[in-house]
Amino acid sequence: GQNIDQPTEMTATEGAIVQINCTYQTSGFNGLFWYQQHAGEAPTFLSYNVLDGLEEKGRFSSFLSRSKGYSYLLLKELQMKDSASYLCAVRDRWRGYQKVTFGIGTKLQVIP
Amino acid sequence: DAGVIQSPRHEVTEMGQEVTLRCKPISGHDYLFWYRQTMMRGLELLIYFNNNVPIDDSGMPEDRFSAKMPNASFSTLKIQPSEPRDSAVYFCASSFQGRTGELFFGEGSRLTVL
């Protein structure tokens, strides 16, 4: 099975940079996702990492280290609309099938 | 192109009643996932299907829960009988096993069992 850990809450200031960490333990790692979820809405896809390193997409970047079972999501130039929960999800390969399990999510509050 | 469609969006029922949640995945997607989300436990994977076949239902909490996918465009999650602790938001998501295989979520079904 999977064990995915991420902080439950974070607060950051508008215009600043925030890093949300995620650690995981899994037996058939086949990729890591980050999702954003605003209150009362469905999760939406932000990023995907399967190889070590940094993936950059505008103000958002995601990093992966498979040997350490570690990922982070970096949000730059924070805006008030970035206040949301950020979910780390791990995809496992099991008997040729793909299973996706989510962490509990990090609730980010952006303050003026 | 329509996204994942779930119904109903909201359901309020009394303990002991049967609840059926429905999902239409994105056309061409080969995986379908059912999740339950609560404040305490986050997004829990209940069951997932590949090409309409249930692969892993180890997340289904009890025998009161069942899920079916009779064809590629329709899936149901049934709770019978329902209990107050089943109150949660139930999400359906679909994906295609391509390069990234990201999940696309429906809007969710908010279930309240009184």
Tab-separated table of C-alpha atoms in Angstrom:
chain	number	residue	atom	x	y	z
A	1	GLY	CA	0.000	0.000	0.000
A	2	GLN	CA	0.908	3.650	0.157
A	3	ASN	CA	1.729	6.050	2.956
A	4	ILE	CA	1.594	9.702	1.896
A	5	ASP	CA	2.416	12.530	4.287
A	6	GLN	CA	2.022	16.253	3.824
A	7	PRO	CA	1.420	19.131	6.258
A	8	THR	CA	-2.243	19.764	6.960
A	9	GLU	CA	-2.094	23.562	6.959
A	10	MET	CA	0.189	26.376	5.820
A	11	THR	CA	-0.077	30.150	5.726
A	12	ALA	CA	1.839	32.442	3.384
A	13	THR	CA	1.801	36.069	2.334
A	14	GLU	CA	0.594	37.405	-0.987
A	15	GLY	CA	3.513	37.827	-3.389
A	16	ALA	CA	5.731	35.401	-1.501
A	17	ILE	CA	6.937	31.884	-2.340
A	18	VAL	CA	5.679	28.774	-0.559
A	19	GLN	CA	6.901	25.180	-0.698
A	20	ILE	CA	4.546	22.314	0.135
A	21	ASN	CA	6.311	19.040	0.887
A	22	CYS	CA	5.109	15.506	0.376
A	23	THR	CA	6.760	12.254	1.408
A	24	TYR	CA	5.575	8.841	0.365
A	25	GLN	CA	6.290	5.154	0.733
A	26	THR	CA	5.151	2.799	-1.982
A	27	SER	CA	6.163	-0.455	-3.629
A	28	GLY	CA	5.423	0.157	-7.318
A	29	PHE	CA	5.975	3.872	-7.843
A	30	ASN	CA	4.845	5.068	-11.253
A	31	GLY	CA	4.394	8.813	-10.931
A	32	LEU	CA	3.360	11.601	-8.584
A	33	PHE	CA	0.626	14.177	-9.119
A	34	TRP	CA	-0.216	17.483	-7.494
A	35	TYR	CA	-3.811	18.664	-7.517
A	36	GLN	CA	-5.421	21.903	-6.398
A	37	GLN	CA	-8.819	21.891	-4.734
A	38	HIS	CA	-10.755	25.029	-3.881
A	39	ALA	CA	-13.353	24.736	-1.132
A	40	GLY	CA	-16.517	23.093	-2.381
A	41	GLU	CA	-15.020	22.183	-5.736
A	42	ALA	CA	-13.435	19.166	-7.385
A	43	PRO	CA	-9.654	18.656	-7.481
A	44	THR	CA	-7.947	19.935	-10.626
A	45	PHE	CA	-4.649	18.711	-12.060
A	46	LEU	CA	-1.551	20.860	-11.527
A	47	SER	CA	1.522	18.773	-12.277
A	48	TYR	CA	3.001	15.344	-12.856
A	49	ASN	CA	6.478	13.966	-12.076
A	50	VAL	CA	7.747	10.493	-12.869
A	51	LEU	CA	11.487	11.176	-13.207
A	52	ASP	CA	13.737	12.940	-10.712
A	53	GLY	CA	13.983	16.673	-11.049
A	54	LEU	CA	12.002	19.819	-11.394
A	55	GLU	CA	8.997	20.415	-13.651
A	56	GLU	CA	8.082	24.067	-14.120
A	57	LYS	CA	4.740	25.371	-15.278
A	58	GLY	CA	4.295	29.097	-14.911
A	59	ARG	CA	4.158	30.123	-11.252
A	60	PHE	CA	4.010	26.473	-10.175
A	61	SER	CA	6.909	24.004	-10.055
A	62	SER	CA	7.057	20.455	-8.775
A	63	PHE	CA	10.113	18.475	-7.750
A	64	LEU	CA	10.618	14.748	-7.307
A	65	SER	CA	13.299	12.588	-5.702
A	66	ARG	CA	12.386	8.935	-6.111
A	67	SER	CA	15.266	7.675	-3.962
A	68	LYS	CA	14.088	9.810	-1.052
A	69	GLY	CA	10.363	9.306	-1.621
A	70	TYR	CA	9.988	13.064	-1.617
A	71	SER	CA	8.269	15.720	-3.660
A	72	TYR	CA	7.452	19.369	-3.247
A	73	LEU	CA	5.189	21.862	-4.930
A	74	LEU	CA	6.560	25.387	-5.202
A	75	LEU	CA	4.196	28.288	-5.695
A	76	LYS	CA	5.737	31.643	-6.629
A	77	GLU	CA	4.270	35.143	-6.601
A	78	LEU	CA	1.408	33.997	-4.446
A	79	GLN	CA	-2.014	35.395	-5.195
A	80	MET	CA	-5.112	35.414	-3.004
A	81	LYS	CA	-6.763	32.978	-5.423
A	82	ASP	CA	-4.074	30.406	-4.579
A	83	SER	CA	-5.803	29.846	-1.228
A	84	ALA	CA	-6.885	26.228	-1.613
A	85	SER	CA	-5.967	22.692	-0.623
A	86	TYR	CA	-3.063	21.065	-2.439
A	87	LEU	CA	-3.192	17.315	-2.767
A	88	CYS	CA	-0.214	15.060	-3.355
A	89	ALA	CA	-1.118	11.786	-5.109
A	90	VAL	CA	0.989	8.747	-5.903
A	91	ARG	CA	0.395	6.353	-8.764
A	92	ASP	CA	1.332	2.738	-8.146
A	93	ARG	CA	1.776	-0.035	-10.646
A	94	TRP	CA	0.226	-3.250	-9.390
A	95	ARG	CA	0.004	-6.276	-11.650
A	96	GLY	CA	0.057	-3.970	-14.650
A	97	TYR	CA	-2.717	-1.752	-13.316
A	98	GLN	CA	-2.476	1.853	-12.152
A	99	LYS	CA	-3.743	2.821	-8.706
A	100	VAL	CA	-3.799	6.476	-7.584
A	101	THR	CA	-3.831	7.303	-3.872
A	102	PHE	CA	-4.050	10.783	-2.373
A	103	GLY	CA	-2.560	12.373	0.689
A	104	ILE	CA	-4.877	14.193	3.052
A	105	GLY	CA	-4.022	17.549	1.467
A	106	THR	CA	-2.388	20.780	2.616
A	107	LYS	CA	-4.742	23.683	3.183
A	108	LEU	CA	-2.926	26.850	2.118
A	109	GLN	CA	-4.125	30.221	3.280
A	110	VAL	CA	-2.723	33.259	1.474
A	111	ILE	CA	-2.927	36.450	3.526
A	112	PRO	CA	-2.501	40.044	2.364
B	1	ASP	CA	-15.894	17.831	-24.805
B	2	ALA	CA	-17.878	17.062	-21.664
B	3	GLY	CA	-15.966	16.224	-18.531
B	4	VAL	CA	-16.816	13.585	-15.960
B	5	ILE	CA	-20.482	13.845	-15.082
B	6	GLN	CA	-21.821	12.832	-11.694
B	7	SER	CA	-25.347	12.739	-10.327
B	8	PRO	CA	-26.939	13.652	-8.080
B	9	ARG	CA	-24.946	16.698	-6.950
B	10	HIS	CA	-26.618	16.640	-3.561
B	11	GLU	CA	-28.484	13.882	-1.786
B	12	VAL	CA	-30.115	14.011	1.620
B	13	THR	CA	-31.551	10.762	2.874
B	14	GLU	CA	-32.498	9.008	6.061
B	15	MET	CA	-30.558	6.261	7.726
B	16	GLY	CA	-31.410	2.866	6.288
B	17	GLN	CA	-32.300	4.116	2.827
B	18	GLU	CA	-30.553	2.982	-0.327
B	19	VAL	CA	-28.366	5.528	-2.093
B	20	THR	CA	-27.196	5.254	-5.698
B	21	LEU	CA	-24.551	7.596	-7.085
B	22	ARG	CA	-23.895	7.740	-10.818
B	23	CYS	CA	-20.911	8.609	-12.958
B	24	LYS	CA	-20.289	9.056	-16.669
B	25	PRO	CA	-16.538	9.101	-17.409
B	26	ILE	CA	-14.849	10.954	-20.223
B	27	SER	CA	-15.189	9.078	-23.499
B	28	GLY	CA	-12.084	7.055	-24.329
B	29	HIS	CA	-10.782	6.889	-20.779
B	30	ASP	CA	-9.931	3.389	-19.609
B	31	TYR	CA	-9.747	3.927	-15.843
B	32	LEU	CA	-12.519	4.955	-13.485
B	33	PHE	CA	-11.997	5.694	-9.799
B	34	TRP	CA	-14.459	6.260	-6.949
B	35	TYR	CA	-13.227	8.335	-3.998
B	36	ARG	CA	-14.838	9.513	-0.782
B	37	GLN	CA	-13.734	12.789	0.808
B	38	THR	CA	-14.170	13.848	4.413
B	39	MET	CA	-12.400	16.456	6.505
B	40	MET	CA	-10.893	13.834	8.771
B	41	ARG	CA	-9.675	11.336	6.188
B	42	GLY	CA	-9.220	13.326	3.009
B	43	LEU	CA	-9.718	11.600	-0.352
B	44	GLU	CA	-10.020	7.865	0.179
B	45	LEU	CA	-9.909	5.486	-2.781
B	46	LEU	CA	-12.883	3.164	-2.619
B	47	ILE	CA	-12.613	1.158	-5.847
B	48	TYR	CA	-11.230	1.482	-9.344
B	49	PHE	CA	-12.000	-0.099	-12.704
B	50	ASN	CA	-9.922	-0.714	-15.807
B	51	ASN	CA	-11.852	-1.263	-19.031
B	52	ASN	CA	-15.045	-1.754	-16.992
B	53	VAL	CA	-13.505	-4.486	-14.810
B	54	PRO	CA	-13.142	-3.874	-11.041
B	55	ILE	CA	-9.457	-4.139	-10.178
B	56	ASP	CA	-9.206	-3.293	-6.502
B	57	ASP	CA	-12.103	-2.797	-4.102
B	58	SER	CA	-10.068	-3.041	-0.918
B	59	GLY	CA	-11.020	0.538	-0.045
B	60	MET	CA	-14.732	-0.187	0.077
B	61	PRO	CA	-15.521	0.230	3.756
B	62	GLU	CA	-18.159	-2.459	4.204
B	63	ASP	CA	-20.439	-4.861	2.393
B	64	ARG	CA	-23.028	-2.107	2.410
B	65	PHE	CA	-21.036	-0.506	-0.418
B	66	SER	CA	-21.047	-1.876	-3.946
B	67	ALA	CA	-19.969	-0.520	-7.325
B	68	LYS	CA	-20.615	-1.562	-10.890
B	69	MET	CA	-19.505	-0.508	-14.334
B	70	PRO	CA	-21.791	-2.216	-16.841
B	71	ASN	CA	-20.232	-0.401	-19.807
B	72	ALA	CA	-17.530	2.103	-20.671
B	73	SER	CA	-19.783	5.120	-20.204
B	74	PHE	CA	-21.508	4.443	-16.901
B	75	SER	CA	-20.723	3.458	-13.332
B	76	THR	CA	-22.712	3.360	-10.106
B	77	LEU	CA	-21.802	3.365	-6.432
B	78	LYS	CA	-24.510	2.019	-4.193
B	79	ILE	CA	-24.858	2.180	-0.413
B	80	GLN	CA	-27.479	-0.071	1.140
B	81	PRO	CA	-28.423	0.542	3.892
B	82	SER	CA	-26.982	4.007	4.398
B	83	GLU	CA	-25.721	5.244	7.778
B	84	PRO	CA	-24.931	8.760	9.088
B	85	ARG	CA	-21.175	8.006	8.985
B	86	ASP	CA	-21.459	7.612	5.207
B	87	SER	CA	-22.037	11.366	4.918
B	88	ALA	CA	-19.267	12.695	2.685
B	89	VAL	CA	-18.538	13.977	-0.797
B	90	TYR	CA	-18.152	11.150	-3.279
B	91	PHE	CA	-16.005	11.850	-6.315
B	92	CYS	CA	-15.738	9.903	-9.522
B	93	ALA	CA	-12.637	10.386	-11.672
B	94	SER	CA	-11.500	8.946	-14.976
B	95	SER	CA	-8.155	8.755	-16.735
B	96	PHE	CA	-6.456	7.439	-19.837
B	97	GLN	CA	-3.284	5.435	-19.370
B	98	GLY	CA	-1.208	7.708	-21.559
B	99	ARG	CA	1.955	9.656	-20.848
B	100	THR	CA	0.765	11.321	-17.666
B	101	GLY	CA	-2.554	9.587	-17.015
B	102	GLU	CA	-3.854	12.396	-14.852
B	103	LEU	CA	-7.251	11.970	-13.271
B	104	PHE	CA	-10.180	14.142	-14.315
B	105	PHE	CA	-12.716	14.583	-11.542
B	106	GLY	CA	-16.446	15.032	-11.621
B	107	GLU	CA	-18.082	17.743	-9.528
B	108	GLY	CA	-18.820	15.261	-6.760
B	109	SER	CA	-21.966	14.049	-5.027
B	110	ARG	CA	-22.499	15.470	-1.550
B	111	LEU	CA	-24.297	12.863	0.535
B	112	THR	CA	-25.955	13.612	3.860
B	113	VAL	CA	-27.463	10.734	5.793
B	114	LEU	CA	-29.692	11.827	8.672
